[in-house]
PDB file of C-alpha atoms in Angstrom:
ATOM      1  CA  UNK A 289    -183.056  35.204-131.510  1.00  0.00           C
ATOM      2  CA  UNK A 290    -184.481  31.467-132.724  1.00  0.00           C
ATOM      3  CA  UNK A 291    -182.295  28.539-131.727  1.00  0.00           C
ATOM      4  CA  UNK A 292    -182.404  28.372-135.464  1.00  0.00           C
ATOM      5  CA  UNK A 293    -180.566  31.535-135.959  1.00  0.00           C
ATOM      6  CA  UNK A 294    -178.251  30.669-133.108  1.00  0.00           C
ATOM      7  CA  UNK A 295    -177.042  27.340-134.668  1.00  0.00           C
ATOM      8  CA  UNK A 296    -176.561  29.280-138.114  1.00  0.00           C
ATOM      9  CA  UNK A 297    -174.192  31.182-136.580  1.00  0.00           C
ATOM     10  CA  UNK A 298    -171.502  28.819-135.502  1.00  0.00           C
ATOM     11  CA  UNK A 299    -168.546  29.087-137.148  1.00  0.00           C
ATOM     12  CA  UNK A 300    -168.867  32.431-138.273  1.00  0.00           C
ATOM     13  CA  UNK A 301    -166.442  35.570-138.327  1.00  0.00           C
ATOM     14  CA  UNK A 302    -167.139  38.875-136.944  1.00  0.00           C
ATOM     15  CA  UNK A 303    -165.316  41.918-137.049  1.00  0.00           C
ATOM     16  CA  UNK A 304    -162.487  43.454-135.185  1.00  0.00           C
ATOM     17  CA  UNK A 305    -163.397  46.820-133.258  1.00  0.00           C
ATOM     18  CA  UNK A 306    -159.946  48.272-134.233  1.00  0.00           C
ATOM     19  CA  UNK A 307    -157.237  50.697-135.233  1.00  0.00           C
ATOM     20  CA  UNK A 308    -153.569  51.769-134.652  1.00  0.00           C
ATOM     21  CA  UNK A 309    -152.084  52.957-131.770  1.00  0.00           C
ATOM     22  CA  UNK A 310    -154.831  51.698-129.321  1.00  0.00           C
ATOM     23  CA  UNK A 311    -154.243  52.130-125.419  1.00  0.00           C
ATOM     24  CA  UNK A 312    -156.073  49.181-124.636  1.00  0.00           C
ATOM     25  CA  UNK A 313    -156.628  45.903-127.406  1.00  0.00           C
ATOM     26  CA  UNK A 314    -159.411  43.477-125.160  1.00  0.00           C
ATOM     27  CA  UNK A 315    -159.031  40.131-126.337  1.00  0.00           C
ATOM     28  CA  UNK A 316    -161.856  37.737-126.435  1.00  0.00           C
ATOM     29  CA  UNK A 317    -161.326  33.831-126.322  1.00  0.00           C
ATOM     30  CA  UNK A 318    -163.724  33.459-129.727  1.00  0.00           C
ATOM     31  CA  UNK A 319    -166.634  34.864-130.252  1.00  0.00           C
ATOM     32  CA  UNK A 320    -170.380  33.447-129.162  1.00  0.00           C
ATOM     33  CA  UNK A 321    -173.497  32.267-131.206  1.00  0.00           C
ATOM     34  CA  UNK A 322    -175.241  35.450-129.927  1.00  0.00           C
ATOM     35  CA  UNK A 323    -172.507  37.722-130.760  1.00  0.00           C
ATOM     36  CA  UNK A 324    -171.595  35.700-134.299  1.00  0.00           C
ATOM     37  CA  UNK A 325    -175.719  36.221-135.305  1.00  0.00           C
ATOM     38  CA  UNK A 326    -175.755  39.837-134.223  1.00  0.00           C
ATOM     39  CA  UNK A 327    -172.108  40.703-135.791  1.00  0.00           C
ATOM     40  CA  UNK A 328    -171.567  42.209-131.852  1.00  0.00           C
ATOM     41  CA  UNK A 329    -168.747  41.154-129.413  1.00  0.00           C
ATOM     42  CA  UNK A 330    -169.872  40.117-126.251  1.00  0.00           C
ATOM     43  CA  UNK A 331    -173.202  39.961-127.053  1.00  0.00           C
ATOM     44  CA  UNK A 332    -174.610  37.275-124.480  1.00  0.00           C
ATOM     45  CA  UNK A 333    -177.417  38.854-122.293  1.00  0.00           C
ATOM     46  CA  UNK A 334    -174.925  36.909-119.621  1.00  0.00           C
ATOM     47  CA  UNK A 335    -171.935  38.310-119.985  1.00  0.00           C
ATOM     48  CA  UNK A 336    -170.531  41.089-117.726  1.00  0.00           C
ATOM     49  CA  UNK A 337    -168.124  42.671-120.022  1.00  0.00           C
ATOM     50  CA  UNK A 338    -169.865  45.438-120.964  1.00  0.00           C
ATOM     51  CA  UNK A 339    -170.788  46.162-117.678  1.00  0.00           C
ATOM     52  CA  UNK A 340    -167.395  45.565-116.072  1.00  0.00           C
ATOM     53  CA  UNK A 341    -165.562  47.904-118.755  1.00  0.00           C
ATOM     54  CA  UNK A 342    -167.976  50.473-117.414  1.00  0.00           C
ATOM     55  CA  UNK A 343    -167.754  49.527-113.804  1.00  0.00           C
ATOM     56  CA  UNK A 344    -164.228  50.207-113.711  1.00  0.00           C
ATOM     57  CA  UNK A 345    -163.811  53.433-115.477  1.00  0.00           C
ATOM     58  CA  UNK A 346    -162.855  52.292-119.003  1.00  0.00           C
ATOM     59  CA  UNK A 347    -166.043  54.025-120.540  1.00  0.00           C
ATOM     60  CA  UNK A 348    -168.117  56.753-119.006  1.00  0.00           C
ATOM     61  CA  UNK A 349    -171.319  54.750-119.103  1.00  0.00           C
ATOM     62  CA  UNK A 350    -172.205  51.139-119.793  1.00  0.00           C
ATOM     63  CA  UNK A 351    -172.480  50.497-123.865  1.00  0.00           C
ATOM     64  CA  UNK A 352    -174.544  48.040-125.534  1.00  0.00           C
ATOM     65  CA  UNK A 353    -172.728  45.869-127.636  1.00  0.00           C
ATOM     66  CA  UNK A 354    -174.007  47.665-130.529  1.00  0.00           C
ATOM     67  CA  UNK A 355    -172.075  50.406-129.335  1.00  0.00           C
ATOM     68  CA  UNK A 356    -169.216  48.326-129.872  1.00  0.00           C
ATOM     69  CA  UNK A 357    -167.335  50.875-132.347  1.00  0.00           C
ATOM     70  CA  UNK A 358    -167.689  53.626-130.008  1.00  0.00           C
ATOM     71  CA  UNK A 359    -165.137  51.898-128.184  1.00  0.00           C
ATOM     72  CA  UNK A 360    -162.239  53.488-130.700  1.00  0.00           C
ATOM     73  CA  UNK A 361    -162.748  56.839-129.427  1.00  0.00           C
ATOM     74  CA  UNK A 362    -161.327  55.857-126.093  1.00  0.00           C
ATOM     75  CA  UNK A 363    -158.730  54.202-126.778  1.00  0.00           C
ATOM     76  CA  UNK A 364    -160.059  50.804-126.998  1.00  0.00           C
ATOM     77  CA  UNK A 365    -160.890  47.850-129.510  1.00  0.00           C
ATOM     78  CA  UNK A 366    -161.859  44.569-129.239  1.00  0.00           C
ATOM     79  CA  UNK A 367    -160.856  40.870-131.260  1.00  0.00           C
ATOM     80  CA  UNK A 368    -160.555  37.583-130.055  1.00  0.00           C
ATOM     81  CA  UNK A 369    -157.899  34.881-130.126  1.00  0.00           C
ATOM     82  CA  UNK A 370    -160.389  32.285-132.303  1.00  0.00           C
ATOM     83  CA  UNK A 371    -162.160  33.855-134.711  1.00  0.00           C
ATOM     84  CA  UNK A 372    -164.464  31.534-135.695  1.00  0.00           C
ATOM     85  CA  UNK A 373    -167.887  31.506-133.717  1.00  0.00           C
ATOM     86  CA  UNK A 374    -168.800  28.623-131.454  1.00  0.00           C
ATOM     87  CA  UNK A 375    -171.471  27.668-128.699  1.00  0.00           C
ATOM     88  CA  UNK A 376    -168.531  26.994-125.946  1.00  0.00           C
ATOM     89  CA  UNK A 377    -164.935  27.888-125.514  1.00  0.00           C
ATOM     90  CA  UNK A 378    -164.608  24.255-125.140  1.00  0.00           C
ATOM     91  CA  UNK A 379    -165.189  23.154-128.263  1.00  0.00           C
ATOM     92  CA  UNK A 380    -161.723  25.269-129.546  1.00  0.00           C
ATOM     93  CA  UNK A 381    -158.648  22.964-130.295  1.00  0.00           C
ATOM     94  CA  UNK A 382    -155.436  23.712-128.496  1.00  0.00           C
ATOM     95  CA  UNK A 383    -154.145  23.970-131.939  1.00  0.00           C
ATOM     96  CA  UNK A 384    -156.917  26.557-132.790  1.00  0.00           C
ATOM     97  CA  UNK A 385    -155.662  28.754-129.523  1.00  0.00           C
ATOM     98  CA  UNK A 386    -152.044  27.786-130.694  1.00  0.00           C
ATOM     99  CA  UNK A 387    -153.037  29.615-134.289  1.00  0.00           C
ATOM    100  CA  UNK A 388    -154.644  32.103-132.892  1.00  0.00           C
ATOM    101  CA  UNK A 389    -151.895  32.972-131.254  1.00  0.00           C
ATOM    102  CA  UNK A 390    -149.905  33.593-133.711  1.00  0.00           C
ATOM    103  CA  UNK A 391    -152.635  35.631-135.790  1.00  0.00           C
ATOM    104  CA  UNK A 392    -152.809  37.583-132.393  1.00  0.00           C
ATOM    105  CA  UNK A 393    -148.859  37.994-132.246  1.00  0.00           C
ATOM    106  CA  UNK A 394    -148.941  39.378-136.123  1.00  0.00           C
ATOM    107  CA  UNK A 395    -151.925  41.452-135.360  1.00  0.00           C
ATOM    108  CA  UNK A 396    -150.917  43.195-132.164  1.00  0.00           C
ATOM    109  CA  UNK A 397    -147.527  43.809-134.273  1.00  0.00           C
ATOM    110  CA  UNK A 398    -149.570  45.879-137.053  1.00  0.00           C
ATOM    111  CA  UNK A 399    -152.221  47.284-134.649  1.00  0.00           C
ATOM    112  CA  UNK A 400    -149.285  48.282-132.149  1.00  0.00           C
ATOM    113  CA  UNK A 401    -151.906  49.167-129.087  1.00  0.00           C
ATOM    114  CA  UNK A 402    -149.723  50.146-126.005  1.00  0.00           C
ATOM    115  CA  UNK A 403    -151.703  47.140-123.854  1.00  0.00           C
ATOM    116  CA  UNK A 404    -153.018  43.561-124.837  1.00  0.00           C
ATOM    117  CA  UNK A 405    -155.753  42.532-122.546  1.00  0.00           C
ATOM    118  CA  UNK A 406    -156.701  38.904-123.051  1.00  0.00           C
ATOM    119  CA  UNK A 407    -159.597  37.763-121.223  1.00  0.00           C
ATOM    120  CA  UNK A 408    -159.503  34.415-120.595  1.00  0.00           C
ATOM    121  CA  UNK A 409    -156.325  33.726-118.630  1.00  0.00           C
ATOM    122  CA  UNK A 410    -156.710  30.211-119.398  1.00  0.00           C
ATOM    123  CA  UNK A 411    -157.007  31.147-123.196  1.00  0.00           C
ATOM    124  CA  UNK A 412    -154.077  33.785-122.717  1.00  0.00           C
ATOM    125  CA  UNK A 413    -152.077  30.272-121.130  1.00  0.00           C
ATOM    126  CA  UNK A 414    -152.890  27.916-124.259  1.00  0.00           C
ATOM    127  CA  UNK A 415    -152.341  30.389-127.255  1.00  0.00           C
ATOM    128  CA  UNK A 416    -148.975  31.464-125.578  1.00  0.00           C
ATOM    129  CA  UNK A 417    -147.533  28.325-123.846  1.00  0.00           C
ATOM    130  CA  UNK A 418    -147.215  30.619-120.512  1.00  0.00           C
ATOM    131  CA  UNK A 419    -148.841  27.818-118.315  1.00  0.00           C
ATOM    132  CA  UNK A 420    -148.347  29.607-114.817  1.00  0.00           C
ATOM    133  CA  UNK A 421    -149.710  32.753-115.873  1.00  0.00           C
ATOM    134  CA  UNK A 422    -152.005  34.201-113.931  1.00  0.00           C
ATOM    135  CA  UNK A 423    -154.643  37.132-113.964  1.00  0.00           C
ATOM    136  CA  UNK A 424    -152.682  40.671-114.236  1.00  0.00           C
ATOM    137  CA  UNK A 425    -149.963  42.205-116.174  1.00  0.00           C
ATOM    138  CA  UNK A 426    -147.552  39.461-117.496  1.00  0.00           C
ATOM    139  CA  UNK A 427    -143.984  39.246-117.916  1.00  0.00           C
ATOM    140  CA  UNK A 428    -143.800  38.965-121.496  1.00  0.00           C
ATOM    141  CA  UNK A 429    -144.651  41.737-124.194  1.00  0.00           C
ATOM    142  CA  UNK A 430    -146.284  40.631-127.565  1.00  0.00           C
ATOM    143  CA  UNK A 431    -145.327  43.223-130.644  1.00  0.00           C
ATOM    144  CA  UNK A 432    -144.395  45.828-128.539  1.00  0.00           C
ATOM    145  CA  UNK A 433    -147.666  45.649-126.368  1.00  0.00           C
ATOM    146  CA  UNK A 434    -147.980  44.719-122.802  1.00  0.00           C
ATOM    147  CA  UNK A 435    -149.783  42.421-121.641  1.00  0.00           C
ATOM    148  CA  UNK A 436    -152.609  42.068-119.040  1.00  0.00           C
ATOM    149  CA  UNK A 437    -154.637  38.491-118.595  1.00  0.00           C
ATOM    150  CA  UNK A 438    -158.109  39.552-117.362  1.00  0.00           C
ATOM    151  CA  UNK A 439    -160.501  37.409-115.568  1.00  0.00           C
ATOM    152  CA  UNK A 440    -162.931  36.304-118.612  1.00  0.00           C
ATOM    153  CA  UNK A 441    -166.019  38.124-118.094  1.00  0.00           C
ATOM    154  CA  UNK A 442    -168.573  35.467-119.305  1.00  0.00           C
ATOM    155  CA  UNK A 443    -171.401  34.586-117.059  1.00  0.00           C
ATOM    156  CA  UNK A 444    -170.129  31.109-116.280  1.00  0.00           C
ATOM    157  CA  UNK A 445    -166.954  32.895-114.696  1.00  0.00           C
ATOM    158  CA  UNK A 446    -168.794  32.067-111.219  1.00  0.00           C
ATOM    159  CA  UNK A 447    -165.169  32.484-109.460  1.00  0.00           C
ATOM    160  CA  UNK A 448    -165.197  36.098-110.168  1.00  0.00           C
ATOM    161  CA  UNK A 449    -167.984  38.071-109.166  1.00  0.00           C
ATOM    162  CA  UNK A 450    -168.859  41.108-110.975  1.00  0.00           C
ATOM    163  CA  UNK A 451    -167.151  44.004-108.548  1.00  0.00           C
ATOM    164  CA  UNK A 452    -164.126  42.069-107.776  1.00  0.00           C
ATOM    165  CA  UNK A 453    -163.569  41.454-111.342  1.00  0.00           C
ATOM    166  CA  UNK A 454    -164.550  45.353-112.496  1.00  0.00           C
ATOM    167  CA  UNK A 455    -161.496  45.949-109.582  1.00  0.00           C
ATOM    168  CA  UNK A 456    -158.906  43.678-112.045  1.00  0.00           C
ATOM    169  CA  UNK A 457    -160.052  45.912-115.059  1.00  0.00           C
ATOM    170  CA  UNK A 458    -159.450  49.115-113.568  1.00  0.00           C
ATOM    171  CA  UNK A 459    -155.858  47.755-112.255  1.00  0.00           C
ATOM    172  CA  UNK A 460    -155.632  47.676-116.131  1.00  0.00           C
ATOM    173  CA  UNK A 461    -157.097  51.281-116.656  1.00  0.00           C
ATOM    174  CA  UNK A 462    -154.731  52.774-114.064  1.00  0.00           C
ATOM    175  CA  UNK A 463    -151.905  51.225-116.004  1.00  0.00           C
ATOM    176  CA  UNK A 464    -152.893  52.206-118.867  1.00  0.00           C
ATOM    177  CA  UNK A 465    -153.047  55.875-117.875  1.00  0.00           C
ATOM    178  CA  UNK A 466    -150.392  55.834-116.440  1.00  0.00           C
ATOM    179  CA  UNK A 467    -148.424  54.676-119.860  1.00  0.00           C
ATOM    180  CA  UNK A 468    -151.145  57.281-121.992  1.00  0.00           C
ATOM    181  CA  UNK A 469    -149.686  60.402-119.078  1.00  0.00           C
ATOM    182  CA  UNK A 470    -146.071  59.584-119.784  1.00  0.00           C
TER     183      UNK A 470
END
């Protein structure tokens, strides 16, 4: 990928890994210049989530994220709180989160998966107003969903290394069986 093709990408749209009735929606902060120019969520060489969703039992071995839309027959899809594409999660508004929120809120109510798991607690904190959330299931339900802030799985997460935060996801998994069983 040319820093060329990287720049082109910014500001771009990819699209949702989803359907109805999920047991698990993952919720991105926005999507990446390496995931906007390959149309891929978490497409970074960087970024643990793939491994991580593997790691703690979500998917029986670790997908590429071109494998994204095998996702849906476990269970689980993928969108982000942005859409649009940009080079840092930084350069998103607190209105943009705000929005997204609220496209999130009407989403989740259509979509009706039995878990939302935003990954990005500080995202999960602007787009909702909860300012003292903190990783792990949450108080509130969006749309009939629970909800589940997950450490953000990006590379520059240095505060949570790859097995401890594989451990947070499969808290989520267990829950989530646990709701699929009843």
């Amino acid at each position: 990928m040319t820093p060329e093709e990287l720049r082109a990408a910014r500001d771009r749209v990819i699209p949702d890994v989803v359907a109805g009735g999920l047991r698990v929606l993952f919720c991105g902060i926005n999507p990446g210049l390496m995931s906007a120019a390959t149309g891929h969520h978490f497409a970074r060489p960087g970024n643990r989530f793939w491994p991580v969703l593997h790691r703690s039992g979500f998917t029986p071995r670790q997908l590429q994220p071109s494998e994204q839309d095998e996702l849906l027959s476990y269970g689980l899809g993928i969108t982000n709180v942005v859409a649009r594409a940009s080079a840092r999660a930084d350069e998103l508004s607190a209105e943009e989160y705000r929005e997204g929120g609220r496209l999130l809120t009407e989403k989740v109510e259509r979509l009706r998966p039995v878990w939302l798991a935003v990954v990005g607690v500080t995202a999960y904190r602007t787009a909702f107003d909860e300012k003292k959330a903190r990783i792990g299931p949450q108080e509130r339900t969006i749309g009939g969903a629970r909800v589940w802030a997950l450490p953000n799985p990006s590379g520059l997460n240095a505060h949570w290394s790859l097995e401890a935060m594989a451990e947070e996801y499969a808290r989520l998994r267990e829950a989530s069986a646990d709701v699929a069983d009843t």
